């Protein structure tokens, strides 16, 4: 059996004490580092001036460069007829007409539409002077909750103009002749506008009446 060596015990005790002191110092240093307030790395979003021509009137706006056309219409110009549905371009509730073409306003930036003619549901007609498509939707009860209706109407108006301009769809069979106004064309071209109430048949009746064709 080895003899007791006081120097050995003293060495172990001192080593343990030193290790503990180092660990405590390290913890204290880390805690102090965490307590230091880091300077803010955020910057103010860039603002840009944009001139939007909406429903025949010009509007000068100072907006965040990331502002969508949908938010500019609703939040800045208070044209709340254009609805925010999925905010991903999948439901069609935010459809407006730009230079005669229908677009999802949630998928384009306001700054990208400067110099273009933008038409919202408010610009198609008034209660005393309805657009034919608006009147047809009322006649055929082409809405229930009404949330998707502005987008449906804007889309339907531009859709009929697309057919008149000879723009084909997925179901257009003959590209060498004028495209026929037909229910199958209407259904295909309106498929991007969702109606969660299921008023599709009434919407089709309204569109076919305006187009002047039978179902």
Short mmCIF file of C-alpha atoms in Angstrom, two decimals:
data_model
loop_
_atom_site.label_atom_id
_atom_site.label_comp_id
_atom_site.label_asym_id
_atom_site.label_seq_id
_atom_site.Cartn_x
_atom_site.Cartn_y
_atom_site.Cartn_z
CA UNK A 1 0.00 0.00 0.00
CA UNK A 2 1.44 3.36 -1.03
CA UNK A 3 2.28 5.79 1.73
CA UNK A 4 0.08 8.82 2.18
CA UNK A 5 1.62 11.75 0.40
CA UNK A 6 0.29 15.13 1.61
CA UNK A 7 1.82 16.82 -1.40
CA UNK A 8 -0.28 14.64 -3.71
CA UNK A 9 -3.50 15.58 -1.89
CA UNK A 10 -2.49 19.23 -1.99
CA UNK A 11 -1.84 18.97 -5.73
CA UNK A 12 -5.30 17.44 -6.40
CA UNK A 13 -7.00 20.08 -4.24
CA UNK A 14 -5.23 22.94 -5.99
CA UNK A 15 -5.96 21.50 -9.43
CA UNK A 16 -9.67 21.16 -8.65
CA UNK A 17 -9.83 24.69 -7.31
CA UNK A 18 -8.10 26.07 -10.38
CA UNK A 19 -10.44 24.21 -12.74
CA UNK A 20 -13.47 25.47 -10.85
CA UNK A 21 -12.21 29.03 -10.96
CA UNK A 22 -11.66 28.81 -14.71
CA UNK A 23 -15.17 27.40 -15.28
CA UNK A 24 -16.78 30.12 -13.16
CA UNK A 25 -14.81 32.82 -14.97
CA UNK A 26 -15.87 31.42 -18.34
CA UNK A 27 -19.56 31.34 -17.35
CA UNK A 28 -19.35 34.89 -16.05
CA UNK A 29 -17.72 36.08 -19.25
CA UNK A 30 -20.39 34.43 -21.41
CA UNK A 31 -23.19 35.88 -19.27
CA UNK A 32 -21.64 39.33 -19.51
CA UNK A 33 -21.37 39.02 -23.28
CA UNK A 34 -25.02 38.05 -23.52
CA UNK A 35 -26.05 40.99 -21.39
CA UNK A 36 -24.39 43.50 -23.69
CA UNK A 37 -26.97 45.19 -25.92
CA UNK A 38 -26.02 44.61 -29.49
CA UNK A 39 -26.39 47.58 -31.84
CA UNK A 40 -29.42 47.35 -34.12
CA UNK A 41 -28.67 45.95 -37.55
CA UNK A 42 -32.07 46.85 -39.02
CA UNK A 43 -32.51 49.66 -41.47
CA UNK A 44 -35.57 51.62 -42.46
CA UNK A 45 -37.35 50.22 -45.55
CA UNK A 46 -36.77 52.24 -48.67
CA UNK A 47 -39.56 54.61 -49.68
CA UNK A 48 -40.29 55.53 -53.28
CA UNK A 49 -42.62 57.95 -54.99
CA UNK A 50 -45.03 56.32 -57.41
CA UNK A 51 -47.71 57.82 -59.61
CA UNK A 52 -50.62 55.44 -60.03
CA UNK A 53 -53.38 56.03 -62.56
CA UNK A 54 -56.45 54.29 -61.15
CA UNK A 55 -59.94 54.47 -62.60
CA UNK A 56 -58.97 57.52 -64.65
CA UNK A 57 -57.48 59.50 -61.74
CA UNK A 58 -53.81 59.97 -60.87
CA UNK A 59 -52.51 59.42 -57.35
CA UNK A 60 -49.02 60.34 -56.13
CA UNK A 61 -47.99 58.03 -53.31
CA UNK A 62 -44.91 57.58 -51.14
CA UNK A 63 -44.78 53.85 -50.48
CA UNK A 64 -42.48 51.14 -49.24
CA UNK A 65 -40.83 49.71 -52.34
CA UNK A 66 -42.17 46.28 -51.32
CA UNK A 67 -45.83 47.37 -51.27
CA UNK A 68 -48.04 45.29 -53.52
CA UNK A 69 -50.54 46.91 -55.83
CA UNK A 70 -53.29 45.24 -53.80
CA UNK A 71 -52.16 46.88 -50.56
CA UNK A 72 -51.68 50.25 -52.25
CA UNK A 73 -55.24 50.11 -53.58
CA UNK A 74 -56.79 49.02 -50.31
CA UNK A 75 -54.67 50.70 -47.66
CA UNK A 76 -53.56 53.90 -49.39
CA UNK A 77 -56.33 54.66 -51.89
CA UNK A 78 -59.11 53.02 -49.84
CA UNK A 79 -60.48 51.16 -52.87
CA UNK A 80 -61.58 48.19 -50.81
CA UNK A 81 -63.67 46.58 -53.54
CA UNK A 82 -60.54 44.68 -54.53
CA UNK A 83 -60.35 41.88 -51.99
CA UNK A 84 -57.39 40.20 -50.30
CA UNK A 85 -58.05 36.47 -50.31
CA UNK A 86 -55.14 34.02 -50.38
CA UNK A 87 -52.50 36.75 -51.00
CA UNK A 88 -50.69 34.17 -53.16
CA UNK A 89 -52.32 34.65 -56.56
CA UNK A 90 -54.39 31.48 -56.32
CA UNK A 91 -57.96 32.62 -55.63
CA UNK A 92 -58.51 35.58 -57.99
CA UNK A 93 -60.28 37.75 -55.40
CA UNK A 94 -57.78 40.57 -55.99
CA UNK A 95 -58.14 40.62 -59.80
CA UNK A 96 -57.95 44.07 -61.40
CA UNK A 97 -57.54 45.17 -65.00
CA UNK A 98 -54.25 46.78 -66.08
CA UNK A 99 -54.01 48.11 -69.64
CA UNK A 100 -56.95 45.90 -70.55
CA UNK A 101 -55.39 42.72 -69.13
CA UNK A 102 -56.49 41.06 -65.91
CA UNK A 103 -53.85 40.52 -63.24
CA UNK A 104 -53.68 39.35 -59.63
CA UNK A 105 -52.87 42.57 -57.82
CA UNK A 106 -51.33 40.68 -54.88
CA UNK A 107 -48.53 39.42 -57.15
CA UNK A 108 -47.30 42.75 -58.51
CA UNK A 109 -45.63 45.69 -56.81
CA UNK A 110 -47.20 49.13 -56.87
CA UNK A 111 -43.98 50.63 -58.26
CA UNK A 112 -44.20 48.29 -61.26
CA UNK A 113 -47.55 49.75 -62.33
CA UNK A 114 -46.53 53.37 -62.67
CA UNK A 115 -47.63 54.68 -66.06
CA UNK A 116 -50.23 51.96 -66.57
CA UNK A 117 -54.02 52.27 -66.61
CA UNK A 118 -55.48 50.40 -63.64
CA UNK A 119 -59.18 49.63 -63.39
CA UNK A 120 -60.76 48.24 -60.23
CA UNK A 121 -64.35 47.19 -59.62
CA UNK A 122 -65.08 50.77 -58.55
CA UNK A 123 -64.05 51.98 -61.99
CA UNK A 124 -66.22 49.62 -64.01
CA UNK A 125 -69.56 51.13 -63.05
CA UNK A 126 -71.55 52.93 -60.39
CA UNK A 127 -74.80 52.00 -58.63
CA UNK A 128 -76.63 54.33 -61.01
CA UNK A 129 -74.69 53.28 -64.09
CA UNK A 130 -73.73 49.63 -63.83
CA UNK A 131 -71.37 47.89 -66.20
CA UNK A 132 -73.28 45.23 -68.20
CA UNK A 133 -71.34 42.50 -66.39
CA UNK A 134 -72.27 43.93 -63.01
CA UNK A 135 -75.92 44.10 -64.04
CA UNK A 136 -75.81 40.51 -65.29
CA UNK A 137 -74.29 39.25 -62.02
CA UNK A 138 -77.16 40.88 -60.15
CA UNK A 139 -79.78 39.50 -62.55
CA UNK A 140 -78.47 35.93 -62.39
CA UNK A 141 -77.51 36.02 -58.69
CA UNK A 142 -73.88 35.39 -59.55
CA UNK A 143 -72.76 35.89 -55.99
CA UNK A 144 -73.63 34.75 -52.47
CA UNK A 145 -71.28 36.14 -49.82
CA UNK A 146 -69.97 38.60 -52.43
CA UNK A 147 -66.33 38.40 -51.36
CA UNK A 148 -65.04 37.03 -54.67
CA UNK A 149 -67.50 38.99 -56.80
CA UNK A 150 -65.32 42.05 -57.62
CA UNK A 151 -62.52 39.80 -58.83
CA UNK A 152 -64.97 37.60 -60.73
CA UNK A 153 -66.48 40.59 -62.54
CA UNK A 154 -63.14 42.21 -63.41
CA UNK A 155 -61.84 38.87 -64.63
CA UNK A 156 -64.96 38.20 -66.71
CA UNK A 157 -64.82 41.61 -68.40
CA UNK A 158 -61.16 41.21 -69.36
CA UNK A 159 -61.68 37.57 -70.30
CA UNK A 160 -64.22 38.44 -72.99
CA UNK A 161 -61.80 41.02 -74.37
CA UNK A 162 -59.09 38.33 -74.50
CA UNK A 163 -61.30 36.14 -76.67
CA UNK A 164 -62.14 39.07 -78.97
CA UNK A 165 -58.40 39.76 -79.30
CA UNK A 166 -57.80 36.16 -80.41
CA UNK A 167 -55.80 35.09 -77.35
CA UNK A 168 -56.14 31.27 -77.11
CA UNK A 169 -56.72 29.22 -73.99
CA UNK A 170 -55.91 25.63 -73.09
CA UNK A 171 -59.19 24.42 -74.60
CA UNK A 172 -59.00 26.40 -77.85
CA UNK A 173 -59.06 23.76 -80.58
CA UNK A 174 -58.41 25.72 -83.77
CA UNK A 175 -55.77 28.44 -83.69
CA UNK A 176 -56.26 29.32 -87.36
CA UNK A 177 -59.78 30.68 -86.94
CA UNK A 178 -61.38 33.28 -84.67
CA UNK A 179 -61.98 31.91 -81.20
CA UNK A 180 -65.59 31.05 -80.52
CA UNK A 181 -67.38 32.51 -77.53
CA UNK A 182 -68.49 29.35 -75.78
CA UNK A 183 -69.25 28.11 -72.27
CA UNK A 184 -66.23 25.78 -72.35
CA UNK A 185 -63.95 28.72 -73.12
CA UNK A 186 -65.55 30.75 -70.35
CA UNK A 187 -65.16 27.98 -67.78
CA UNK A 188 -61.52 27.39 -68.65
CA UNK A 189 -60.59 31.05 -68.65
CA UNK A 190 -62.42 31.76 -65.39
CA UNK A 191 -60.94 28.76 -63.57
CA UNK A 192 -58.47 30.97 -61.71
CA UNK A 193 -61.29 32.78 -59.92
CA UNK A 194 -62.58 30.71 -57.03
CA UNK A 195 -66.05 31.02 -55.50
CA UNK A 196 -66.14 29.25 -52.18
CA UNK A 197 -69.93 29.61 -52.10
CA UNK A 198 -70.21 27.61 -55.32
CA UNK A 199 -72.11 30.12 -57.46
CA UNK A 200 -70.31 29.00 -60.62
CA UNK A 201 -73.40 28.14 -62.67
CA UNK A 202 -74.92 31.56 -61.98
CA UNK A 203 -71.64 33.26 -62.84
CA UNK A 204 -71.56 31.39 -66.14
CA UNK A 205 -75.11 32.47 -66.91
CA UNK A 206 -74.15 36.10 -66.33
CA UNK A 207 -71.10 35.83 -68.57
CA UNK A 208 -72.92 34.08 -71.42
CA UNK A 209 -75.64 36.73 -71.39
CA UNK A 210 -73.11 39.55 -71.69
CA UNK A 211 -71.25 37.63 -74.40
CA UNK A 212 -74.49 37.07 -76.28
CA UNK A 213 -74.23 33.29 -76.52
CA UNK A 214 -76.37 30.41 -75.29
CA UNK A 215 -75.13 27.85 -72.80
#
